[in-house]
Each structure stands twice: as C-alpha cells, then as structure tokens.
Coordinates of C-alpha atoms in Angstrom, one line a residue:
X1 CA -2.9 226.0 294.5
X2 CA -4.1 222.3 294.4
X3 CA -6.3 221.3 291.5
X4 CA -9.9 220.5 292.2
X5 CA -10.3 216.8 291.3
X6 CA -13.9 216.4 292.5
X7 CA -16.5 215.1 290.1
X8 CA -16.2 212.8 287.1
X9 CA -12.6 212.2 285.8
X10 CA -11.5 211.4 282.3
X11 CA -11.5 207.7 281.2
X12 CA -8.2 205.8 280.6
X13 CA -9.1 204.1 277.4
X14 CA -6.3 204.8 274.9
X15 CA -3.5 202.3 274.2
X16 CA -0.2 202.6 272.4
X17 CA -1.7 202.3 269.0
X18 CA -4.3 205.0 269.7
X19 CA -1.7 207.3 271.2
X20 CA 0.7 206.8 268.2
X21 CA -2.2 207.4 265.8
X22 CA -3.2 210.6 267.4
X23 CA 0.4 211.8 267.4
X24 CA 0.8 210.9 263.7
X25 CA -2.5 212.6 262.9
X26 CA -1.1 215.8 264.5
X27 CA 2.4 215.7 262.9
X28 CA 1.7 214.2 259.5
X29 CA -0.8 216.9 258.7
X30 CA -1.1 220.1 256.7
X31 CA 2.4 221.1 257.6
X32 CA 4.0 218.8 255.0
X33 CA 1.6 220.2 252.4
X34 CA 2.2 223.9 253.1
X35 CA 5.6 224.3 255.0
X36 CA 7.9 223.1 252.3
X37 CA 7.6 226.1 250.1
X38 CA 8.3 228.8 252.7
X39 CA 11.1 226.6 254.2
X40 CA 12.7 226.4 250.8
X41 CA 12.4 230.1 250.4
X42 CA 14.2 230.7 253.6
X43 CA 16.9 228.0 253.4
X44 CA 17.3 227.3 249.7
X45 CA 19.4 224.2 249.0
X46 CA 19.9 223.8 252.8
X47 CA 16.3 223.0 253.5
X48 CA 17.2 219.4 254.4
X49 CA 19.6 220.8 257.0
X50 CA 16.7 222.7 258.5
X51 CA 14.6 219.6 258.5
X52 CA 17.4 217.8 260.6
X53 CA 17.6 220.8 263.0
X54 CA 13.8 220.8 263.4
X55 CA 13.9 217.0 264.0
X56 CA 16.7 217.3 266.5
X57 CA 14.8 219.9 268.5
X58 CA 11.6 217.8 268.2
X59 CA 13.5 214.7 269.5
X60 CA 14.7 216.5 272.5
X61 CA 11.3 217.9 273.2
X62 CA 9.7 214.6 272.7
X63 CA 12.1 212.8 275.1
X64 CA 11.7 215.5 277.7
X65 CA 7.9 215.5 277.3
X66 CA 7.7 211.7 277.5
X67 CA 9.7 211.5 280.7
X68 CA 7.6 214.2 282.3
X69 CA 4.3 212.7 281.0
X70 CA 5.3 209.3 282.6
X71 CA 6.0 211.1 285.9
X72 CA 2.8 213.2 285.8
X73 CA 0.2 211.2 283.9
X74 CA -2.6 213.8 283.9
X75 CA -4.1 216.1 281.4
X76 CA -2.5 219.4 280.8
X77 CA 1.0 218.5 279.4
X78 CA 3.7 221.1 280.0
X79 CA 1.3 223.3 282.0
X80 CA 1.4 220.6 284.6
X81 CA 5.1 219.8 284.3
X82 CA 6.1 223.5 284.6
X83 CA 3.8 224.0 287.6
X84 CA 5.1 220.9 289.4
X85 CA 8.9 221.3 288.6
X86 CA 9.4 225.1 288.1
X87 CA 6.6 226.8 289.9
X88 CA 3.1 228.1 289.2
X89 CA 4.2 230.9 286.9
X90 CA 6.1 228.7 284.5
X91 CA 3.3 226.3 284.4
X92 CA 0.9 229.1 283.6
X93 CA 3.3 230.5 280.9
X94 CA 3.5 227.1 279.2
X95 CA -0.3 226.6 279.4
X96 CA -1.0 230.1 278.0
X97 CA 1.5 229.6 275.2
X98 CA 0.1 226.3 274.3
X99 CA -3.5 227.5 274.3
X100 CA -3.0 230.6 272.2
X101 CA -0.4 229.1 270.0
X102 CA -2.3 225.9 269.2
X103 CA -5.6 227.8 268.9
X104 CA -3.9 229.8 266.1
X105 CA -2.6 226.5 264.7
X106 CA -6.1 225.1 264.7
X107 CA -7.3 228.1 262.7
X108 CA -4.4 227.6 260.2
X109 CA -5.4 223.9 259.8
X110 CA -9.0 224.8 259.2
X111 CA -8.1 227.4 256.7
X112 CA -5.9 224.9 254.9
X113 CA -9.0 222.6 254.5
X114 CA -11.0 225.6 253.2
X115 CA -8.3 226.6 250.7
X116 CA -8.0 223.1 249.2
X117 CA -11.6 222.2 249.3
X118 CA -13.3 225.3 247.9
X119 CA -10.9 228.3 247.7
X120 CA -13.7 230.8 246.8
X121 CA -15.4 230.0 250.1
X122 CA -12.4 229.0 252.1
X123 CA -13.3 230.8 255.4
X124 CA -16.9 229.3 255.4
X125 CA -15.5 225.8 254.8
X126 CA -13.0 226.3 257.6
X127 CA -15.7 227.3 260.1
X128 CA -17.8 224.3 259.1
X129 CA -14.9 222.0 259.5
X130 CA -14.1 223.3 263.0
X131 CA -17.6 222.9 264.2
X132 CA -17.9 219.4 262.7
X133 CA -14.7 218.1 264.3
X134 CA -15.5 219.7 267.6
X135 CA -18.8 217.6 267.6
X136 CA -16.7 214.5 266.9
X137 CA -14.5 215.2 269.9
X138 CA -17.4 215.9 272.2
X139 CA -18.9 212.5 271.2
X140 CA -15.9 210.8 272.7
X141 CA -12.1 210.4 272.4
X142 CA -12.3 206.8 271.2
X143 CA -14.2 207.9 268.1
X144 CA -11.6 210.6 267.6
X145 CA -8.8 208.0 267.7
X146 CA -10.7 205.8 265.2
X147 CA -11.1 208.6 262.8
X148 CA -7.5 209.5 263.2
X149 CA -6.4 206.0 262.1
X150 CA -8.4 206.4 258.9
X151 CA -7.0 209.9 258.1
X152 CA -3.4 208.8 258.8
X153 CA -3.7 205.8 256.5
X154 CA -5.1 207.9 253.7
X155 CA -2.5 210.7 254.0
X156 CA 0.4 208.2 254.2
X157 CA -0.9 206.6 251.0
X158 CA -1.0 210.0 249.2
X159 CA 2.5 210.9 250.4
X160 CA 3.8 207.5 249.3
X161 CA 2.4 208.1 245.8
X162 CA 4.1 211.5 245.6
X163 CA 7.5 209.9 246.5
X164 CA 7.0 207.1 244.0
X165 CA 6.1 209.6 241.3
X166 CA 9.3 211.6 242.1
X167 CA 11.4 208.5 241.9
X168 CA 10.3 208.0 238.3
X169 CA 11.9 211.3 237.2
X170 CA 15.1 210.5 235.5
X171 CA 16.5 214.0 235.1
X172 CA 16.4 215.7 238.4
X173 CA 16.7 219.5 238.8
X174 CA 20.3 220.2 239.8
X175 CA 20.8 221.7 243.2
X176 CA 23.7 224.2 243.4
X177 CA 24.7 226.6 246.1
X178 CA 24.8 229.6 243.7
X179 CA 21.2 229.0 242.6
X180 CA 19.8 228.9 246.2
X181 CA 22.1 230.7 248.6
X182 CA 21.5 229.9 252.2
X183 CA 22.4 231.6 255.5
X184 CA 22.4 230.5 259.1
X185 CA 19.4 232.8 259.9
X186 CA 17.6 231.3 256.9
X187 CA 18.3 227.8 257.9
X188 CA 17.1 228.5 261.5
X189 CA 14.0 230.3 260.2
X190 CA 13.2 227.3 257.9
X191 CA 13.7 225.0 260.9
X192 CA 11.1 227.0 262.8
X193 CA 8.6 226.7 259.9
X194 CA 9.2 223.0 259.6
X195 CA 9.0 222.5 263.4
X196 CA 5.4 223.7 263.0
X197 CA 4.7 220.3 261.3
X198 CA 6.6 218.2 263.9
X199 CA 4.9 219.5 267.1
X200 CA 2.1 217.0 267.3
X201 CA 3.7 214.6 269.7
X202 CA 2.6 216.9 272.5
X203 CA -0.9 215.7 271.9
X204 CA 0.1 212.3 273.3
X205 CA 1.4 213.9 276.5
X206 CA -1.7 216.2 277.0
X207 CA -3.9 213.1 276.8
X208 CA -2.1 211.6 279.8
X209 CA -5.2 211.2 281.9
X210 CA -6.9 209.2 279.1
X211 CA -4.1 206.8 278.4
X212 CA -3.9 203.3 279.8
X213 CA -0.7 202.6 281.8
X214 CA 0.7 206.0 281.0
X215 CA 4.2 205.3 282.5
X216 CA 4.6 202.6 279.8
X217 CA 2.4 203.8 277.0
X218 CA 3.6 207.4 276.6
X219 CA 7.4 206.8 276.5
X220 CA 6.7 204.1 273.8
X221 CA 4.2 206.1 271.7
X222 CA 6.2 209.4 271.5
X223 CA 9.4 208.1 269.8
X224 CA 7.5 205.8 267.5
X225 CA 5.3 208.6 266.2
X226 CA 8.2 211.0 265.9
X227 CA 10.4 208.4 264.1
X228 CA 7.7 207.6 261.5
X229 CA 7.0 211.3 260.9
X230 CA 10.7 212.1 260.4
X231 CA 11.1 209.3 257.9
X232 CA 8.0 210.5 255.9
X233 CA 9.1 214.1 255.9
X234 CA 12.6 213.4 254.8
X235 CA 11.4 211.3 251.9
X236 CA 8.8 213.9 250.8
X237 CA 11.2 216.8 251.1
X238 CA 13.9 215.0 249.2
X239 CA 11.4 214.1 246.5
X240 CA 10.2 217.7 246.2
X241 CA 13.7 219.1 245.9
X242 CA 14.6 216.5 243.3
X243 CA 11.7 217.3 241.0
X244 CA 11.4 221.1 241.5
X245 CA 14.7 222.2 242.9
X246 CA 14.9 224.8 245.7
X247 CA 13.8 227.7 243.6
X248 CA 10.9 225.9 242.0
X249 CA 9.8 224.5 245.4
X250 CA 10.0 228.0 247.0
X251 CA 7.7 229.5 244.4
X252 CA 5.1 226.6 244.3
X253 CA 1.7 227.6 245.8
X254 CA 0.9 223.9 246.2
X255 CA 4.2 222.2 246.3
X256 CA 3.2 218.5 246.3
X257 CA 0.6 219.1 243.6
X258 CA 3.4 220.7 241.6
X259 CA 5.7 217.7 242.2
X260 CA 3.3 215.1 240.8
X261 CA 2.4 217.4 237.9
X262 CA 6.1 218.0 236.9
X263 CA 6.8 214.3 237.4
X264 CA 4.3 213.4 234.8
X265 CA 1.7 212.0 237.2
X266 CA -0.8 214.8 236.9
X267 CA -3.6 212.3 237.5
X268 CA -2.5 212.2 241.2
X269 CA -3.1 216.0 241.6
X270 CA -6.7 215.5 242.8
X271 CA -5.6 212.8 245.2
X272 CA -2.9 215.1 246.7
X273 CA -5.5 217.8 247.2
X274 CA -7.8 215.3 249.0
X275 CA -4.8 214.2 251.0
X276 CA -4.1 217.8 252.1
X277 CA -7.7 218.2 253.2
X278 CA -7.6 214.9 255.2
X279 CA -4.2 215.9 256.7
X280 CA -5.4 219.3 257.8
X281 CA -8.6 217.8 259.2
X282 CA -6.6 215.1 261.1
X283 CA -4.3 217.7 262.6
X284 CA -7.3 219.9 263.6
X285 CA -9.0 216.9 265.2
X286 CA -6.1 216.1 267.4
X287 CA -5.2 219.7 268.1
X288 CA -8.7 220.5 269.4
X289 CA -8.2 217.5 271.8
X290 CA -4.9 218.9 273.1
X291 CA -6.1 222.5 273.5
X292 CA -9.3 221.5 275.3
X293 CA -7.3 219.3 277.8
X294 CA -4.9 222.1 278.7
X295 CA -7.9 224.4 279.0
X296 CA -9.4 221.8 281.4
X297 CA -6.3 221.7 283.5
X298 CA -5.9 225.4 283.8
X299 CA -9.6 225.8 284.6
X300 CA -9.2 223.2 287.4
X301 CA -6.5 225.4 288.9
X302 CA -8.5 228.6 288.7
X303 CA -6.6 230.3 285.9
X304 CA -9.5 230.0 283.6
X305 CA -13.3 230.0 284.4
X306 CA -14.4 227.0 286.5
X307 CA -17.2 226.4 284.0
X308 CA -14.5 224.9 281.7
X309 CA -13.4 222.2 284.2
X310 CA -16.6 220.2 284.0
X311 CA -16.3 216.6 282.6
X312 CA -19.4 215.1 281.1
X313 CA -20.6 212.3 283.4
X314 CA -21.6 209.9 280.6
X315 CA -19.1 210.7 277.8
X316 CA -16.1 211.2 280.1
X317 CA -14.9 214.2 278.1
X318 CA -14.4 217.9 279.0
X319 CA -17.3 218.9 276.8
X320 CA -17.6 222.6 277.9
X321 CA -13.9 223.2 277.3
X322 CA -14.1 221.4 273.9
X323 CA -17.1 223.4 272.8
X324 CA -15.6 226.7 273.9
X325 CA -12.3 226.1 272.2
X326 CA -14.1 225.1 269.1
X327 CA -16.1 228.3 269.0
X328 CA -13.0 230.4 269.5
X329 CA -11.2 228.6 266.7
X330 CA -14.2 229.0 264.4
X331 CA -14.1 232.8 265.0
X332 CA -10.4 232.9 264.2
X333 CA -10.9 230.7 261.1
X334 CA -13.5 233.2 259.8
X335 CA -11.3 236.3 260.3
X336 CA -7.6 235.5 260.2
X337 CA -4.9 234.8 257.5
X338 CA -3.1 231.4 257.4
X339 CA 0.4 232.7 257.1
X340 CA 0.2 234.9 260.1
X341 CA -1.4 232.1 262.1
X342 CA 1.5 229.7 261.3
X343 CA 4.3 232.1 262.4
X344 CA 2.5 233.2 265.6
X345 CA 1.7 229.6 266.5
X346 CA 5.4 228.5 266.0
X347 CA 6.7 231.1 268.3
X348 CA 4.2 230.4 271.1
X349 CA 4.6 226.6 270.9
X350 CA 8.4 226.9 271.0
X351 CA 8.1 228.8 274.3
X352 CA 5.9 226.0 275.5
X353 CA 8.5 223.4 274.7
X354 CA 11.3 225.5 276.2
X355 CA 9.4 225.3 279.5
X356 CA 9.1 221.5 279.0
X357 CA 12.9 221.1 278.6
X358 CA 13.6 223.3 281.6
X359 CA 11.2 221.1 283.7
X360 CA 12.8 217.9 282.4
X361 CA 16.2 219.3 283.5
X362 CA 15.0 219.2 287.1
X363 CA 14.1 215.5 287.1
X364 CA 16.2 213.2 289.2
X365 CA 17.5 209.9 287.9
X366 CA 15.0 208.1 290.1
X367 CA 12.2 210.1 288.4
X368 CA 13.4 209.0 284.9
X369 CA 15.5 212.0 284.0
X370 CA 16.8 211.9 280.5
X371 CA 20.5 212.5 279.8
X372 CA 21.1 216.2 280.7
X373 CA 22.3 217.1 277.2
X374 CA 18.8 216.3 275.8
X375 CA 16.8 219.0 277.7
X376 CA 19.7 221.4 277.4
X377 CA 19.8 221.1 273.6
X378 CA 16.0 221.3 273.5
X379 CA 15.9 224.4 275.6
X380 CA 18.6 226.2 273.6
X381 CA 17.1 225.0 270.3
X382 CA 13.6 226.2 271.1
X383 CA 14.9 229.7 272.1
X384 CA 17.2 230.2 269.1
X385 CA 14.7 229.0 266.5
X386 CA 11.8 231.0 268.1
X387 CA 13.7 234.2 267.7
X388 CA 14.8 233.3 264.2
X389 CA 11.2 233.4 263.0
X390 CA 10.0 236.5 261.0
X391 CA 10.0 239.6 263.1
X392 CA 6.2 240.1 262.9
X393 CA 5.6 236.6 264.4
X394 CA 8.1 237.2 267.2
X395 CA 6.6 240.6 268.1
X396 CA 3.0 239.3 268.0
X397 CA 4.1 236.3 270.2
X398 CA 5.8 238.5 272.7
X399 CA 2.7 240.8 272.9
X400 CA 0.2 238.0 273.5
X401 CA 2.5 236.2 276.0
X402 CA 2.9 239.5 277.8
X403 CA -0.9 239.9 278.0
X404 CA -1.0 236.4 279.6
X405 CA 1.7 237.5 282.1
X406 CA -0.4 240.5 283.0
X407 CA -3.5 238.3 283.5
X408 CA -1.5 236.0 285.7
X409 CA -0.4 238.9 287.9
X410 CA -4.0 240.2 288.1
X411 CA -5.1 236.7 289.1
X412 CA -2.5 236.5 291.9
X413 CA -3.5 239.9 293.2
X414 CA -7.2 239.1 293.3
X415 CA -6.4 235.8 295.0
X416 CA -4.4 237.6 297.7
X417 CA -7.0 240.2 298.2
X418 CA -9.7 237.5 298.7
X419 CA -7.5 235.7 301.2
X420 CA -6.9 238.9 303.3
X421 CA -9.3 239.2 306.3

C-alpha cells in the first residue's frame, strides 16, 4: 500500500548538531543512572564486557540504521526500512515493536523522574512530566532540539563530576572473580540491560523527514552520537566499579549517588539527583518525538487510525500523534512499575533492530550497503541478547508482539474484504 502524502509535510530544519544532540539526549539519559546496578547484579566483575557487547550491537545497529536512513529519508525509521526492503509484514512488525517498546521506555523514563524528584509522589510527577514534555514537542521540533542541548550539557557535567570524584579515591575496591562470579547468560543479560541505554540513536533515523540533507547528515550524526555515548558510559561504569566494586554496585539503589558519597564527595549527591532528573527528562523528550513519528508513518499507511497522520499546517509537526502518544504514556506512567517497563522495552526494541539489520543486508553496494558482517552481527546479537533477558520480559514481549501480528492479519483481511466486489 502506498502511503498517503497529501497535505502538509514535516519541515526539514534539523542540522548535524541538532541530530547529534537529540541522539545524545536519548542515549545519555536515565539508563546510565539506573542500569548499572542490575547489570552488575547479572554480570558481576564482567559488566564491562557486557558494556562492550552492548556497544558492538549498538554500533552494528547504528551503521545499518544510518545507511537505511540515508536511502529512505522519511519519518518512520525501521518501519519504513522493513516495509521497503523486506515487505509490509516486517515493516509493520518493526513499527509495532518500536511503538510498544518505546512507549514502555517512555513510561520508565517518566517514572525515573518521579522517583528522583519526589519519591512519595513519583507517579504523579511522572504524569506531569509526560504532559509537559508532550506540550514542548507539539510546540515545534526546533524547541525540542534546543532544550535537548541544555539537558545534554548539564548531564555531561554531572557525569564528569562523578568520574573526577572517583579518580580521587586512592584505595579502590578490589575486583576478583570469586567475589562476583559471572556466566555467559549473565553477561548477555547485562548487555541487554545496558543496551536499553544505548538505543537512542534511532531517534535520529526516525526524524529523517525533518533533517536537512539527510543523506549526508544522518550518517554523520549517528556514529558521532554513539561514539560520545560509549566513551561516557565506559568512564562512568569504570568509576562505579572502582569505588563500589561489583557487589557494592549491584546492591546500590542509586549507584552514582553512592559513588560520590563513598568517594568523599557527598556534596555532589544533590547534583547527581538533579542530573538523573534532567537525563530522564531528556530521554523522554526525544523518545516522544520518535514514537510519534513512527505512529505518523503507520497511520499514513492505514495500520493506525488516519486521525493520527495529520500534520499541523503552521507548526509542521504531527500534533495529533504526539498528543495521543503522550496521553498513552501518561496512563502507563500512572499505573506501571519501572523494572517491568525496562525489561519489556528492551525485548521489543531489540526485535525492532533485528528487522533493521535484516533490511540493511538487502541493500546493494550502489545503495550504500555496509560490509555484510555488520548487519549479520547486528541481527544475531539482537536475537541472542533479546532472549537472554529475564523470562518474564521475554514472555511479555512475545505476547504483545503476537497481539500485533493478530491485528496485522485482521487488517489484511478487512482490506481484502473491502476490495472484493
């Protein structure tokens, strides 16, 4: 089915700096504040190996996504790539996985804001945050990019302060294999948890219809954003392991607050808390952008109500999709648990990236195909890490994806019946 492109289109107004900033705001977010403890619990002393595994998968996904985004510079990300390269079903599967997975991720980000800002009223703060940031997005994507710059700068300053405080610790906690035994399943599970914090580069690809010169901008912005994020994560994770050790890190409810406290820089604790709130807010801001654009693309193709495909004639944004997505996230933020949201989101998003790598495999050299090993490693890595996640997350992901497949079949049947004389 050909998309309906009638009516106002999105404005191409984002440059490389804007795209990199939105990607950083998605990746350098709440994940670094909350994922280290469960990753250390799963992988022990081998958590840094898990970080490398997650980064390798993220690199493959980023390269595949960037090549595809340059080839198909329109909103929708892997939903569009899967549809064009593998067929409508795989495009739909990717889009459905992205929407449900990232909607859960948005709820987790909002709940992180609530937990750090006012734990006694965490759900109420989470809902208010979602509604406020949805209003920012509806006001226009350029304002979102500007706010992302401010948030990224503040969070990077906080993380730099954490690393500096850790460097001042003369006697580090010794790391031994016996104190924190690791296993291959544990390393892979930790990689899945840490991947949750890497996945923001897809926000750049899903903004393809709003990026200036996408064939040049997107391939430049993706590796820059990912490289900066990897460097930051490696420094922060190493600092946390140095100060707390694997066991101490695994048991810390607020790992980075604990790092500065043990390092003798307790005065930084409030700054770290503020940084966590800003990071989660920045991630949520960019995530709402990405989910709403994929919703727009699927609505254009008839898989979601056409009401969601409308672009505001003056603001140039899909305001109905953004408002609807914001309301759904607000409901989830009011009713769900953060740990379950993270696991479910990781599984669904890894399925999304598996489709992206499969689509990149089909590109020809003339279309900018990456070396074949990259999409192959990305596809296998996404599959293995997804099924290494906790069983509850895997089962929940399979059920929700299955419901999406049923809806796809029903849509096809209805379409065929309508086409029958």
